[in-house]
Coordinates of C-alpha atoms in Angstrom, one line a residue:
X1 CA -8.7 -22.9 -37.7
X2 CA -7.8 -19.4 -36.8
X3 CA -6.2 -18.3 -33.6
X4 CA -9.3 -16.5 -32.5
X5 CA -11.4 -19.6 -33.1
X6 CA -9.1 -21.6 -30.9
X7 CA -8.4 -19.0 -28.1
X8 CA -11.1 -16.4 -28.4
X9 CA -13.3 -17.8 -25.6
X10 CA -10.3 -17.8 -23.1
X11 CA -9.5 -14.2 -24.1
X12 CA -13.1 -13.1 -23.4
X13 CA -13.2 -14.9 -20.1
X14 CA -9.9 -13.4 -19.0
X15 CA -11.3 -9.9 -19.8
X16 CA -14.5 -10.6 -18.0
X17 CA -12.8 -11.9 -14.9
X18 CA -10.3 -9.0 -15.0
X19 CA -13.2 -6.5 -14.8
X20 CA -14.9 -8.5 -12.1
X21 CA -11.7 -8.4 -10.0
X22 CA -11.2 -4.7 -10.6
X23 CA -14.8 -4.0 -9.6
X24 CA -14.4 -5.9 -6.3
X25 CA -11.1 -4.2 -5.6
X26 CA -12.7 -0.7 -6.3
X27 CA -15.7 -1.6 -4.0
X28 CA -13.2 -2.5 -1.3
X29 CA -11.5 0.9 -1.6
X30 CA -14.9 2.6 -1.5
X31 CA -16.0 0.7 1.6
X32 CA -12.7 0.9 3.5
X33 CA -12.9 4.6 4.6
X34 CA -16.5 4.1 5.8
X35 CA -15.4 1.2 8.0
X36 CA -12.6 3.0 9.8
X37 CA -13.6 5.1 12.9
X38 CA -11.2 7.9 11.9
X39 CA -10.3 9.9 8.8
X40 CA -8.2 7.7 6.6
X41 CA -7.1 10.6 4.4
X42 CA -6.1 12.8 7.3
X43 CA -4.1 10.1 9.0
X44 CA -2.1 9.2 5.9
X45 CA -1.6 12.6 4.3
X46 CA -1.6 15.1 7.1
X47 CA -0.4 13.1 10.1
X48 CA 2.1 11.0 8.1
X49 CA 0.9 7.8 9.9
X50 CA 3.3 5.3 8.3
X51 CA 2.1 2.4 10.4
X52 CA -1.5 2.9 9.1
X53 CA -0.2 3.1 5.5
X54 CA 1.7 -0.2 6.0
X55 CA -1.3 -1.9 7.5
X56 CA -3.7 -0.7 4.7
X57 CA -1.1 -1.7 2.1
X58 CA -0.9 -5.2 3.6
X59 CA -4.7 -5.4 3.5
X60 CA -4.7 -4.3 -0.1
X61 CA -2.2 -7.0 -1.1
X62 CA -4.2 -9.6 0.8
X63 CA -7.4 -8.6 -0.9
X64 CA -5.6 -8.7 -4.3
X65 CA -4.3 -12.2 -3.6
X66 CA -7.7 -13.4 -2.6
X67 CA -9.3 -11.9 -5.7
X68 CA -6.6 -13.4 -8.0
X69 CA -7.0 -16.8 -6.5
X70 CA -10.8 -16.7 -6.7
X71 CA -11.0 -15.3 -10.2
X72 CA -8.1 -17.2 -11.7

């Protein structure tokens, strides 16, 4: 048997789950600014709000861990 015959199904599933995880992560980034009562871009870029950047970064890491645990 060839390598593809033995492992092809797992490779295809890994790719499918990768794209599902990336889609969920992208949807989170599309929804996040709509949920916040202030301008996310203005606070981070113009006002240099480091606390907000740390909180959002923590949320992103948490979402990534949840997606990784769910998909994998």
